[in-house]
Short mmCIF file of C-alpha atoms (C1' of nucleotides) in Angstrom, two decimals:
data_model
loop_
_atom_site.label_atom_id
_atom_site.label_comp_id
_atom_site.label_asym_id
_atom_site.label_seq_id
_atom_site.Cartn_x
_atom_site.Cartn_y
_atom_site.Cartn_z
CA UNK A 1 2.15 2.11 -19.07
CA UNK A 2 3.51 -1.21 -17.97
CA UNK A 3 3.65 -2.84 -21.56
CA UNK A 4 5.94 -6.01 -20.98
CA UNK A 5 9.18 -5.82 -23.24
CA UNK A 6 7.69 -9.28 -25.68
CA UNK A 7 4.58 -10.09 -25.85
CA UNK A 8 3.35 -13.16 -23.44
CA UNK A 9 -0.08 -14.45 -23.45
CA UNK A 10 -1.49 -13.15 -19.99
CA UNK A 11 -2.08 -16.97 -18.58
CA UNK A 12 1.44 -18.04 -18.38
CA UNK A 13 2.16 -15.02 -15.92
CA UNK A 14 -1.15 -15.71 -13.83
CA UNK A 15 0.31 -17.65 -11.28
CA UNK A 16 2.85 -14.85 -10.80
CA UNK A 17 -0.31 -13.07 -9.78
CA UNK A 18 0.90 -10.38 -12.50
CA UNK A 19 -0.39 -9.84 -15.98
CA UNK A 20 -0.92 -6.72 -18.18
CA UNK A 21 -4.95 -6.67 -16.64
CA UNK A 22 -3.77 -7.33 -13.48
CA UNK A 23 -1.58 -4.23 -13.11
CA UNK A 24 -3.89 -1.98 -15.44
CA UNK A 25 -6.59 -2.91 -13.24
CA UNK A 26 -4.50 -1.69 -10.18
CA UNK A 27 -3.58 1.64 -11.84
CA UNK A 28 -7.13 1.94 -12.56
CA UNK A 29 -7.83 1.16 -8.64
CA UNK A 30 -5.66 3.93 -8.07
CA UNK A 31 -6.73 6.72 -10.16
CA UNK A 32 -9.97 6.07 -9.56
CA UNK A 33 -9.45 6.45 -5.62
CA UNK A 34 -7.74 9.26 -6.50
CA UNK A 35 -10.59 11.09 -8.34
CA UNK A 36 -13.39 9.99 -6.96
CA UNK A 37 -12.88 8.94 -3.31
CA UNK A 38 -12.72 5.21 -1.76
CA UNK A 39 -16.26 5.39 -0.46
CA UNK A 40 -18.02 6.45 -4.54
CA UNK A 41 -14.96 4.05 -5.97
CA UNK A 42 -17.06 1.01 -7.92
CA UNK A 43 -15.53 -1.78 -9.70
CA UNK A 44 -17.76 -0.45 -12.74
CA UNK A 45 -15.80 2.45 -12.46
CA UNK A 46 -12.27 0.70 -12.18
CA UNK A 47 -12.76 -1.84 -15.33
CA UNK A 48 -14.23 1.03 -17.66
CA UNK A 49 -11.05 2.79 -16.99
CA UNK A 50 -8.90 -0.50 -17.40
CA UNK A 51 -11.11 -0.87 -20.73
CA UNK A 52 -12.22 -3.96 -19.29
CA UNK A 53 -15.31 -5.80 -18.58
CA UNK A 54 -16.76 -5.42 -15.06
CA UNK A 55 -17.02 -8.92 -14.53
CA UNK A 56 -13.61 -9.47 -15.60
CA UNK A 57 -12.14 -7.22 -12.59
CA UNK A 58 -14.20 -9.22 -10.08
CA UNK A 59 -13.21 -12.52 -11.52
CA UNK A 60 -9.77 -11.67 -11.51
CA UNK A 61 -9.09 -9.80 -8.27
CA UNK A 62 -11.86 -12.49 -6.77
CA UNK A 63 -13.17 -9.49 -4.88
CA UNK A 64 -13.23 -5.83 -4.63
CA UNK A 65 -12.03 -5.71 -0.81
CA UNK A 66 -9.14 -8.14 -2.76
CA UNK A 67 -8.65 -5.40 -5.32
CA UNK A 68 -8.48 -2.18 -3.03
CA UNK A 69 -6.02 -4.27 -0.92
CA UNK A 70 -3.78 -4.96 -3.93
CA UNK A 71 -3.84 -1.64 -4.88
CA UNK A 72 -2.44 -0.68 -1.53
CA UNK A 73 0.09 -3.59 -1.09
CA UNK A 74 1.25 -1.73 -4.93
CA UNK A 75 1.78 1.69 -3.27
CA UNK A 76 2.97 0.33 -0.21
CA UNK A 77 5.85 -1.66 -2.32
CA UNK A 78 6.49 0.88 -4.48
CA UNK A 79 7.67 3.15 -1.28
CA UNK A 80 9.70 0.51 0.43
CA UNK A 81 11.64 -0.20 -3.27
CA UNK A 82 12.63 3.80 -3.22
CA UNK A 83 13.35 3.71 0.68
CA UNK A 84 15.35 0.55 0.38
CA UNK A 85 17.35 1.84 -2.76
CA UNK A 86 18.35 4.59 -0.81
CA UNK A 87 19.39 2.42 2.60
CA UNK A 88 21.49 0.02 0.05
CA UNK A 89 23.84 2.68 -1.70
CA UNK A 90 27.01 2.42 -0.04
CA UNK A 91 28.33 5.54 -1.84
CA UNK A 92 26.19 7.76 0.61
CA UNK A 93 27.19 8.74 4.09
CA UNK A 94 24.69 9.09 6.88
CA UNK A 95 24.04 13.07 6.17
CA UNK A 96 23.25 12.49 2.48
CA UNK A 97 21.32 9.75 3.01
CA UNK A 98 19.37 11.87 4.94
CA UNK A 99 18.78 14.15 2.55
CA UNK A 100 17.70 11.30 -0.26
CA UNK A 101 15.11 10.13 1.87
CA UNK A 102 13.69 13.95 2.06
CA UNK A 103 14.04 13.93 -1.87
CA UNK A 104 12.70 11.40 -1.72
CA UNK A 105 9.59 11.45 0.25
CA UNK A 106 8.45 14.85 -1.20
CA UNK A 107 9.72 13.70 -5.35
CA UNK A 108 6.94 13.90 -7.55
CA UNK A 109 6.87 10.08 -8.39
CA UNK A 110 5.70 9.66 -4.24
CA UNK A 111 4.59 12.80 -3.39
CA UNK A 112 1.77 13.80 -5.70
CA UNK A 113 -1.48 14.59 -5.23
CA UNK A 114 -3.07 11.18 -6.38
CA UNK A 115 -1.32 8.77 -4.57
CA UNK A 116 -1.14 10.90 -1.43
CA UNK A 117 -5.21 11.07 -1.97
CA UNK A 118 -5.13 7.22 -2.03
CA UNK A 119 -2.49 7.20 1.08
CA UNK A 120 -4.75 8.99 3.49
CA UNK A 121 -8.20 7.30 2.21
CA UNK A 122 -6.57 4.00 3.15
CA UNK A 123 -5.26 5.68 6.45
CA UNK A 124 -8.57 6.45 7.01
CA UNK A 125 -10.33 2.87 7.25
CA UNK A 126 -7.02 1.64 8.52
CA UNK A 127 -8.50 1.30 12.09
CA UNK A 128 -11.23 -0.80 10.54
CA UNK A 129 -9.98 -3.38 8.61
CA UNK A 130 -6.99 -5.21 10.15
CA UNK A 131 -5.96 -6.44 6.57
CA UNK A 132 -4.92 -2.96 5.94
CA UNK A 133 -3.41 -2.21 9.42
CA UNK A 134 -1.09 -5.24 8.48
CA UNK A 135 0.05 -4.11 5.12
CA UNK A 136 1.07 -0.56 6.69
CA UNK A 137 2.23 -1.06 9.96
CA UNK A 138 5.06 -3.37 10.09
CA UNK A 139 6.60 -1.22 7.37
CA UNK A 140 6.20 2.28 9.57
CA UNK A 141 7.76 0.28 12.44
CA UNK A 142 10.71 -0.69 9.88
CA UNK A 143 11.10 2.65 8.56
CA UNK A 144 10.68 4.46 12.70
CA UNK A 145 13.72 2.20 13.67
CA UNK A 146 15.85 2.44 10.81
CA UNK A 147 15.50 6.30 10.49
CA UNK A 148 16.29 6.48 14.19
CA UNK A 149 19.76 4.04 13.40
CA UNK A 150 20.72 6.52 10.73
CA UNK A 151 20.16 10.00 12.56
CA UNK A 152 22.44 8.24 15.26
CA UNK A 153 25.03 7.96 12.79
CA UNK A 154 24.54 11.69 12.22
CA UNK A 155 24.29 12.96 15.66
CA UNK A 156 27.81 11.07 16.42
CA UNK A 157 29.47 13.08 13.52
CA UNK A 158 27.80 16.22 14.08
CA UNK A 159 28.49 16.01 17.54
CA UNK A 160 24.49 16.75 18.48
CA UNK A 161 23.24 15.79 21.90
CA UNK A 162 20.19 17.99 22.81
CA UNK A 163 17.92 16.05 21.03
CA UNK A 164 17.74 12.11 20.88
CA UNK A 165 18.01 10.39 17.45
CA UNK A 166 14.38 8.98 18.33
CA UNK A 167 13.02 12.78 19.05
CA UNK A 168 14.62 13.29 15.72
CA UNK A 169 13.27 10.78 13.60
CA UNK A 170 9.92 10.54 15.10
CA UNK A 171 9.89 14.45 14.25
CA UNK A 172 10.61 14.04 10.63
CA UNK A 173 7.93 11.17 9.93
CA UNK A 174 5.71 13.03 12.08
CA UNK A 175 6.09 16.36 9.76
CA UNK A 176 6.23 14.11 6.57
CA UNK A 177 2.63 12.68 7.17
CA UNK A 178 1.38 16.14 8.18
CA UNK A 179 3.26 17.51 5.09
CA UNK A 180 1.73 15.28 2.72
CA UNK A 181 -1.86 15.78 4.44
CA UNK A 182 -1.76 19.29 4.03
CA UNK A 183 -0.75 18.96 0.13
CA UNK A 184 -3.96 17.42 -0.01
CA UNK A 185 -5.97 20.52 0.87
CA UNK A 186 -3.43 23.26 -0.80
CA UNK A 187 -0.90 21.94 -3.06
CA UNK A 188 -0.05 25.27 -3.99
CA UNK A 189 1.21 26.39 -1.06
CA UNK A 190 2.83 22.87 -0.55
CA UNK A 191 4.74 22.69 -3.15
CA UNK A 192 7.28 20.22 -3.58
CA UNK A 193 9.91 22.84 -2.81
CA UNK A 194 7.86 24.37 0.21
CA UNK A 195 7.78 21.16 1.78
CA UNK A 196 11.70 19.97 1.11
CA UNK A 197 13.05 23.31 2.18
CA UNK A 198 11.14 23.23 5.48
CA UNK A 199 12.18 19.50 6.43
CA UNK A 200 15.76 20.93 5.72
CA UNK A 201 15.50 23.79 7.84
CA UNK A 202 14.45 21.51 10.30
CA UNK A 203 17.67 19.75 10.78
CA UNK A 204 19.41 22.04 9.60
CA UNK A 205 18.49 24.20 12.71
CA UNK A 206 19.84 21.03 14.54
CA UNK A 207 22.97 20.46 12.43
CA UNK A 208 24.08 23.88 12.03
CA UNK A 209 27.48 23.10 11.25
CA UNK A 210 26.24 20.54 7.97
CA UNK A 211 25.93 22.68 4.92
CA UNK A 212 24.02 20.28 2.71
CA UNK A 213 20.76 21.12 4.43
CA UNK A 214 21.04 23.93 1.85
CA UNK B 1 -24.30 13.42 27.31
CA UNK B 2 -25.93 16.85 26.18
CA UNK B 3 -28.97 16.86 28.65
CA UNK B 4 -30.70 20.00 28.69
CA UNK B 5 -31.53 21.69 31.99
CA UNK B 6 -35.15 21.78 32.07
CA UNK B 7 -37.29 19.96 29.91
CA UNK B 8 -38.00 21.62 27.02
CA UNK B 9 -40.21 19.85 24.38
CA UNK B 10 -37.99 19.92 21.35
CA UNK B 11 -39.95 22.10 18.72
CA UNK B 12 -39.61 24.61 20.67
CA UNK B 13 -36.25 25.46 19.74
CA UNK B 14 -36.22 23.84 16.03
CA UNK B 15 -35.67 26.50 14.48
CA UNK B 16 -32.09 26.98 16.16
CA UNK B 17 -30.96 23.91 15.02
CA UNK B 18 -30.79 22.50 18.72
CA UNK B 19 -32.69 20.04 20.39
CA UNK B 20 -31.83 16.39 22.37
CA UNK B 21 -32.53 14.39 19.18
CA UNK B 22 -30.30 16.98 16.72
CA UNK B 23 -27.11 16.61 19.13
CA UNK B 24 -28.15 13.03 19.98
CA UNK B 25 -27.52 12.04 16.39
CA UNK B 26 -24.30 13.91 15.98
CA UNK B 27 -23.37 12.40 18.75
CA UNK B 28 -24.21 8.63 17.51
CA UNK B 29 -22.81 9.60 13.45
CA UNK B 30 -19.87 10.06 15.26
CA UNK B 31 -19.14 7.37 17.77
CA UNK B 32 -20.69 5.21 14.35
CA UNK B 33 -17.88 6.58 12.05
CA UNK B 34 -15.33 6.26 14.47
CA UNK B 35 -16.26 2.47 15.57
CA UNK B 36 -16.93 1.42 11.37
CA UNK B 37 -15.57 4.13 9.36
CA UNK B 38 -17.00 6.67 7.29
CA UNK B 39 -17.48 3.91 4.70
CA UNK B 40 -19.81 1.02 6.30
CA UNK B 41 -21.80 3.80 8.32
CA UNK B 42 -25.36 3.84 7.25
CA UNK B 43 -28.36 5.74 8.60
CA UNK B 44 -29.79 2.93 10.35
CA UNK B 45 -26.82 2.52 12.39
CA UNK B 46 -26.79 5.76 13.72
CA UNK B 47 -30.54 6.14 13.85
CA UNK B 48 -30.48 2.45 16.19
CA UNK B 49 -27.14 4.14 18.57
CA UNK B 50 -29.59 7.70 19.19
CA UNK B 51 -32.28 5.44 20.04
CA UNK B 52 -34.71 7.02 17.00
CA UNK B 53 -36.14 5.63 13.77
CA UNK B 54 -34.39 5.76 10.72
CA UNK B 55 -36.76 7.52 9.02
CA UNK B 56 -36.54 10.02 11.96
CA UNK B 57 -32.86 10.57 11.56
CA UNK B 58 -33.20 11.07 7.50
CA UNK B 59 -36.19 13.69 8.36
CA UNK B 60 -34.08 15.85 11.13
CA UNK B 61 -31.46 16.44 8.53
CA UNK B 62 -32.82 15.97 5.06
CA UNK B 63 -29.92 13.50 4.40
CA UNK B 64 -27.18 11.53 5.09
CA UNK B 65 -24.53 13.63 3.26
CA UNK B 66 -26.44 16.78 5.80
CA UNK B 67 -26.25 14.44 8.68
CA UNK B 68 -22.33 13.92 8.12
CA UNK B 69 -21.96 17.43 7.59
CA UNK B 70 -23.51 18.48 10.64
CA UNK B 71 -21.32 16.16 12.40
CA UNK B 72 -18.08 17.31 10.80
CA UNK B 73 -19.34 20.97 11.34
CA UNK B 74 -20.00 19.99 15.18
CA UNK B 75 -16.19 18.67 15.51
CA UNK B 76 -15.13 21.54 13.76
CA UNK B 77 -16.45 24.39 15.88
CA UNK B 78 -15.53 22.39 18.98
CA UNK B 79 -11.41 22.99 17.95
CA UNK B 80 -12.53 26.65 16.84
CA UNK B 81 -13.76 26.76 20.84
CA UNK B 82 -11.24 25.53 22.24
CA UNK B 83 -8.56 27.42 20.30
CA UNK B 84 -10.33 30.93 20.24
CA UNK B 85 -10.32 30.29 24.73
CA UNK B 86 -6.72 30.25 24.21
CA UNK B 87 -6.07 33.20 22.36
CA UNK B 88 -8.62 35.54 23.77
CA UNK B 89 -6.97 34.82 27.43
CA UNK B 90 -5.54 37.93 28.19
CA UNK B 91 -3.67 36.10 31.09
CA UNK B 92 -1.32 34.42 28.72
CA UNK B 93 2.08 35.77 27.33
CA UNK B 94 3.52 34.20 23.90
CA UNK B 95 4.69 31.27 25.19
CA UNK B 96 2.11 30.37 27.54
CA UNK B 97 -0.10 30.47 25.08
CA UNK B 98 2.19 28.47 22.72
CA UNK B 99 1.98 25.94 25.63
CA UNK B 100 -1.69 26.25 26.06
CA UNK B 101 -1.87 25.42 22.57
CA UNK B 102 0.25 22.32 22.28
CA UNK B 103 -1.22 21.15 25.77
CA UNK B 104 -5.07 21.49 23.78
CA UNK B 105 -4.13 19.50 20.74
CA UNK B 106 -2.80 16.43 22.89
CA UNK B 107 -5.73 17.10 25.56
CA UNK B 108 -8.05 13.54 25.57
CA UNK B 109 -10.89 15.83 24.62
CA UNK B 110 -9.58 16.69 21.37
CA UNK B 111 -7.02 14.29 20.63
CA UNK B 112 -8.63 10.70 21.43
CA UNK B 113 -8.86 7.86 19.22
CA UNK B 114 -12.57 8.19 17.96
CA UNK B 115 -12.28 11.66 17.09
CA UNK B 116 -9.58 11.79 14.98
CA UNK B 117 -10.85 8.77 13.20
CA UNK B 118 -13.50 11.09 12.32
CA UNK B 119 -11.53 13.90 10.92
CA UNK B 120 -9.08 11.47 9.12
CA UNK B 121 -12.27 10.10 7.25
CA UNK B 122 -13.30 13.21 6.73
CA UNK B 123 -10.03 14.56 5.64
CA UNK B 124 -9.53 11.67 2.82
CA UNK B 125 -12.73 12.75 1.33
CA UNK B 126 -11.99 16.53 1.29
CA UNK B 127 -10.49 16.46 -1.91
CA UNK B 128 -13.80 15.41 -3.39
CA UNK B 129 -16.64 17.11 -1.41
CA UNK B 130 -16.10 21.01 -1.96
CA UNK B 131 -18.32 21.12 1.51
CA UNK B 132 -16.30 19.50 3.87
CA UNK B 133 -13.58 21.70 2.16
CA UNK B 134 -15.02 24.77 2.91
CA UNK B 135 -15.58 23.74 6.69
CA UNK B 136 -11.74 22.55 6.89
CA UNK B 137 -9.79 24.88 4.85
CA UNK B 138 -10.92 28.43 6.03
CA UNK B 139 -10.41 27.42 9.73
CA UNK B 140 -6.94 25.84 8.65
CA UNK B 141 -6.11 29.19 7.02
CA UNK B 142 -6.76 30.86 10.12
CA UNK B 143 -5.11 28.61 12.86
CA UNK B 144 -1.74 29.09 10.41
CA UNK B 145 -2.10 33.04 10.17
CA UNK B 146 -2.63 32.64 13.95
CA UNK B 147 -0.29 30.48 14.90
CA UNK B 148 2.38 32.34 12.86
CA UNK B 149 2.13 36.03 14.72
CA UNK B 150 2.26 33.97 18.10
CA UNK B 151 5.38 32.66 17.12
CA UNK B 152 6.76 36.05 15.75
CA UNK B 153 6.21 37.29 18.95
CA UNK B 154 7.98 34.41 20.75
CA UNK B 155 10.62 34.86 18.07
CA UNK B 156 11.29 38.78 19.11
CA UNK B 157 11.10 38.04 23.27
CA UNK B 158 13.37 35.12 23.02
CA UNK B 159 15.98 36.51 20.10
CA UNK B 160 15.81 33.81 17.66
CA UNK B 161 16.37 34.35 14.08
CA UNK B 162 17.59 31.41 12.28
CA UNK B 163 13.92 30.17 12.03
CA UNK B 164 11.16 32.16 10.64
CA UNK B 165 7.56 32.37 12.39
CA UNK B 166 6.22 30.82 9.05
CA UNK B 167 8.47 28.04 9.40
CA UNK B 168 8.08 27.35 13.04
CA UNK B 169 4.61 27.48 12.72
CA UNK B 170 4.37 24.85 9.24
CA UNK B 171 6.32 22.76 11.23
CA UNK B 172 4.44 22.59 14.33
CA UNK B 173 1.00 22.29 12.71
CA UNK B 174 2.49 19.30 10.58
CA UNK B 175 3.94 17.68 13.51
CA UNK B 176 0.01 17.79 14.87
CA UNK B 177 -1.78 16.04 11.89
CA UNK B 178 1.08 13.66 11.50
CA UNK B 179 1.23 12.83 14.95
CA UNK B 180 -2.83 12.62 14.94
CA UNK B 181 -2.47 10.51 12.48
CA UNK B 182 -0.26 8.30 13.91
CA UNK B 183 -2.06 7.94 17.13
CA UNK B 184 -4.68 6.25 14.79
CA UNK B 185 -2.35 3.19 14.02
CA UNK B 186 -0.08 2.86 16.94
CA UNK B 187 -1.94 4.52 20.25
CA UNK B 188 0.24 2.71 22.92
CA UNK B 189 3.37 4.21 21.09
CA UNK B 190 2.12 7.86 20.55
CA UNK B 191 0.41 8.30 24.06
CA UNK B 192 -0.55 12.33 24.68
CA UNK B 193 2.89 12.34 26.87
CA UNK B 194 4.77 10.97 24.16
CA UNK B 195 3.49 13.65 22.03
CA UNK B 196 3.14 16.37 23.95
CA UNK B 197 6.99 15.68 25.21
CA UNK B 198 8.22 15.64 20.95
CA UNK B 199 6.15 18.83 20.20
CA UNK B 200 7.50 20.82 23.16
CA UNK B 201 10.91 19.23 22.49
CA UNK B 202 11.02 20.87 19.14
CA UNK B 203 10.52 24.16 20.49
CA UNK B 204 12.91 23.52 23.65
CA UNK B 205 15.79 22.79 20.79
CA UNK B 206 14.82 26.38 19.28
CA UNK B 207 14.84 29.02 22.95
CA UNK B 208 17.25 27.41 24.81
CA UNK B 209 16.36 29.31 27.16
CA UNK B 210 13.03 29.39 28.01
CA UNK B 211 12.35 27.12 30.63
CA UNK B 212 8.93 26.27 30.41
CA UNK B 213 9.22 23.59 27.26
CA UNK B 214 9.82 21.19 29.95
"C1'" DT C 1 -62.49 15.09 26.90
"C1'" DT C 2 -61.73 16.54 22.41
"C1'" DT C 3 -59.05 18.93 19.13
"C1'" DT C 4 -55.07 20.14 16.81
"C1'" DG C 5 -50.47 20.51 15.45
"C1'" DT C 6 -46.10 18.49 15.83
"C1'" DA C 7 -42.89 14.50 16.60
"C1'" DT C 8 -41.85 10.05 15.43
"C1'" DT C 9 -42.37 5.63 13.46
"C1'" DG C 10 -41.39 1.79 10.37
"C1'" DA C 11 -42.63 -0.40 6.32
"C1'" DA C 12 -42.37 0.30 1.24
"C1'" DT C 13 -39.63 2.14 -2.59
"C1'" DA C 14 -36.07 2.73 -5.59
"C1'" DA C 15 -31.33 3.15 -6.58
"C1'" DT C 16 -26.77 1.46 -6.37
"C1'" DC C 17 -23.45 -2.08 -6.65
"C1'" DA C 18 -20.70 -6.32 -5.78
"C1'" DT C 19 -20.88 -10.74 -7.35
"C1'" DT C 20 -22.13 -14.69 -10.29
"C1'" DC C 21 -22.20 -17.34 -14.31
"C1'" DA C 22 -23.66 -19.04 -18.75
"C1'" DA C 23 -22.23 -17.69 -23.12
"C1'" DT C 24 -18.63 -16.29 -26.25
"C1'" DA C 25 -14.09 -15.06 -27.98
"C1'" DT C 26 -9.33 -16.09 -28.50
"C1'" DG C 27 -5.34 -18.36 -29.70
"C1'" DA C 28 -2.07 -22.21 -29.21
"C1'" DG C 29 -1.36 -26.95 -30.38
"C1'" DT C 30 -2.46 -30.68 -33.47
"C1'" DA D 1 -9.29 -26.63 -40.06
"C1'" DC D 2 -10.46 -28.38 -35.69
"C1'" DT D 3 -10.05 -28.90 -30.74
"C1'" DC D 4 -9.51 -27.51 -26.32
"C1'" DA D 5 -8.22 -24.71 -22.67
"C1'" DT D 6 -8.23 -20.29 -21.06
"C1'" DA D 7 -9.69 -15.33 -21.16
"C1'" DT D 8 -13.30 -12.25 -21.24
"C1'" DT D 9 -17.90 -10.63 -21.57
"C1'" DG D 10 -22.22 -8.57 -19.95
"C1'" DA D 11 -26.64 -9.40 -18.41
"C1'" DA D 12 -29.07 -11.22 -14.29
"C1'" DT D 13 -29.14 -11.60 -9.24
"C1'" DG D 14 -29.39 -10.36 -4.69
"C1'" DA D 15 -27.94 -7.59 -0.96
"C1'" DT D 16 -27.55 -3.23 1.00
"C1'" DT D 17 -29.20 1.19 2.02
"C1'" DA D 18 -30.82 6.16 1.47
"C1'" DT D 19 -35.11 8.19 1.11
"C1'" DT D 20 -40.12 8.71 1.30
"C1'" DC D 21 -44.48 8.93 3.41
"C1'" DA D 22 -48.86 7.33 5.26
"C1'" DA D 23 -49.94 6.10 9.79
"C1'" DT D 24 -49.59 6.79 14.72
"C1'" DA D 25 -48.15 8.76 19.20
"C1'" DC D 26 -47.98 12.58 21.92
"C1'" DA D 27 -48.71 16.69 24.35
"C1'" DA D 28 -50.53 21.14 24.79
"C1'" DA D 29 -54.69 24.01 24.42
"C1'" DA D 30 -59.58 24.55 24.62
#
DNA sequence: TTTTGTATTGAATAATCATTCAATATGAGT
DNA sequence: ACTCATATTGAATGATTATTCAATACAAAA
């Protein structure tokens, strides 16, 4: 995982705050979260699994607070790449893009159980520590409004006026954080499919003319 | 806050699990957990906001992991309450109750700030504590069984068929723990109105006709 | 008042962990 | 081969905190 193409001694890159450790020890961070919890996660814990020495993941992160924050700034960039990808692809109209942001959102690469784990145990101290809050927030704000700009687009060529495109798309991220809560607890019964076809459902109750929301 | 009647001296009713001090604690782990986080709350903490010793605290419930429990437990059975009132009143047709429902999950008793920092820390740490899952899971299981023959009987009064009960009823109880969630981060933004006006929007969009979804 | 059983204290204990840092390894340049 | 700069180690430190428990307060009964 995340073996650069030639090999580079790890100091030239440090400045670029990335190196092989640096990323291993994130991915580390991550699954570690994910298996044992943020409160019984230990930076003993995180550099075994990174294969490297404890010290080593202090030294380089400077702190742990430093390394759980990382670890989220990771997750939180690795969302906005696959949301912006989406927004940028000028072969899509409104509808389907849409529908690639519900692929997306419930795909196994975002949607499974580890990350979501990490997701909501961040969520959960998010009130606390305002270095989190920051990471977080001014993203959801991006993604509220430009969801809402896009399900305008849609309700002009679907011709939908009942419900406002900010009822819409508050709505859907509403459900999606709910959605991904609940895999949490039963991720049997919210399966990937579950959880796509009952977004769809959703607008396509409100579209009813737009077949792609199968 | 939880003063009994008369004065009772407290070993008296030990054995039932209730005295001053018990609910005084529960009371204190959870204003502590909501104010900190589940993370930086420690005994002493709680012990100082009940006014008791530490070692007092530690003694009532054998330990911390008991104490957190306890408090979980307490939030727990307070939804239970307040849900059961709603569908044991005899007064209420389908959607009344529906209304009832919605009305209860955005009330300030259930749905403030502290408390659902609670259950969101609590939540995150389900996946790893098979005793907070049992406390959250079965109930869960219930409210969706529930929830899903009240909205099959809405379904058959108001002629609706596109949408199944099941998948009214996923959606709605998504909508609530994203939009719980949600109030954690932006609580100006998603005010109970706010909420209470999306949820009962949703089900406005599905009978048309039934005036009471505002 | 004295006794007795329970409630409550708070200081001591022991375990856990983040953090530090002196010592060592590594590998590129000469 | 030697030097030097950087990377990495791992044992020691110190802070935090759950838990224990001997000592004390209290209140009811005799």
């Amino acid at each position: 995982m995340n073996i650069s193409p030639k090999k580079i001694s790890d100091h030239q890159l440090e400045d670029q705050e990335f190196s092989i450790n640096h990323q291993k020890l994130i991915d580390a961070t991550i699954e570690t979260i994910a298996k044992r919890g943020l409160g019984d996660t230990t930076i003993a814990q995180v550099a075994k699994k990174a294969m490297v020495s404890q010290g080593y993941a202090n030294f380089r992160f400077k702190s742990k607070e430093n390394l759980l924050l990382s670890s989220l700034k990771f997750l939180s960039d690795e969302y906005k790449n696959s949301w912006q990808r989406i927004f940028e692809d000028n072969n899509l109209d409104p509808v389907g893009r849409v529908i690639k942001i519900i692929e997306n959102d419930f795909s196994s690469k975002i949607a499974n159980r580890n990350k979501i784990a990490v997701w909501v145990s961040f969520y959960s101290e998010v009130k606390f520590r305002p270095s989190y809050l920051s990471i977080c927030q001014k993203q959801d704000e991006i993604y509220s409004s430009q969801m809402e700009k896009l399900i305008k687009e849609v309700n002009i060529l679907n011709n939908q006026s009942f419900l406002t495109p900010k009822e819409i798309s508050e709505t859907y991220l509403s459900m999606v954080d709910g959605l991904w809560q609940r895999i949490l607890f039963d991720p049997k019964m919210y399966s990937h499919v579950f959880c796509k076809g009952l977004v769809k459902k959703y607008f396509k109750n409100i579209y009813t003319d737009e077949k792609r929301f199968v």
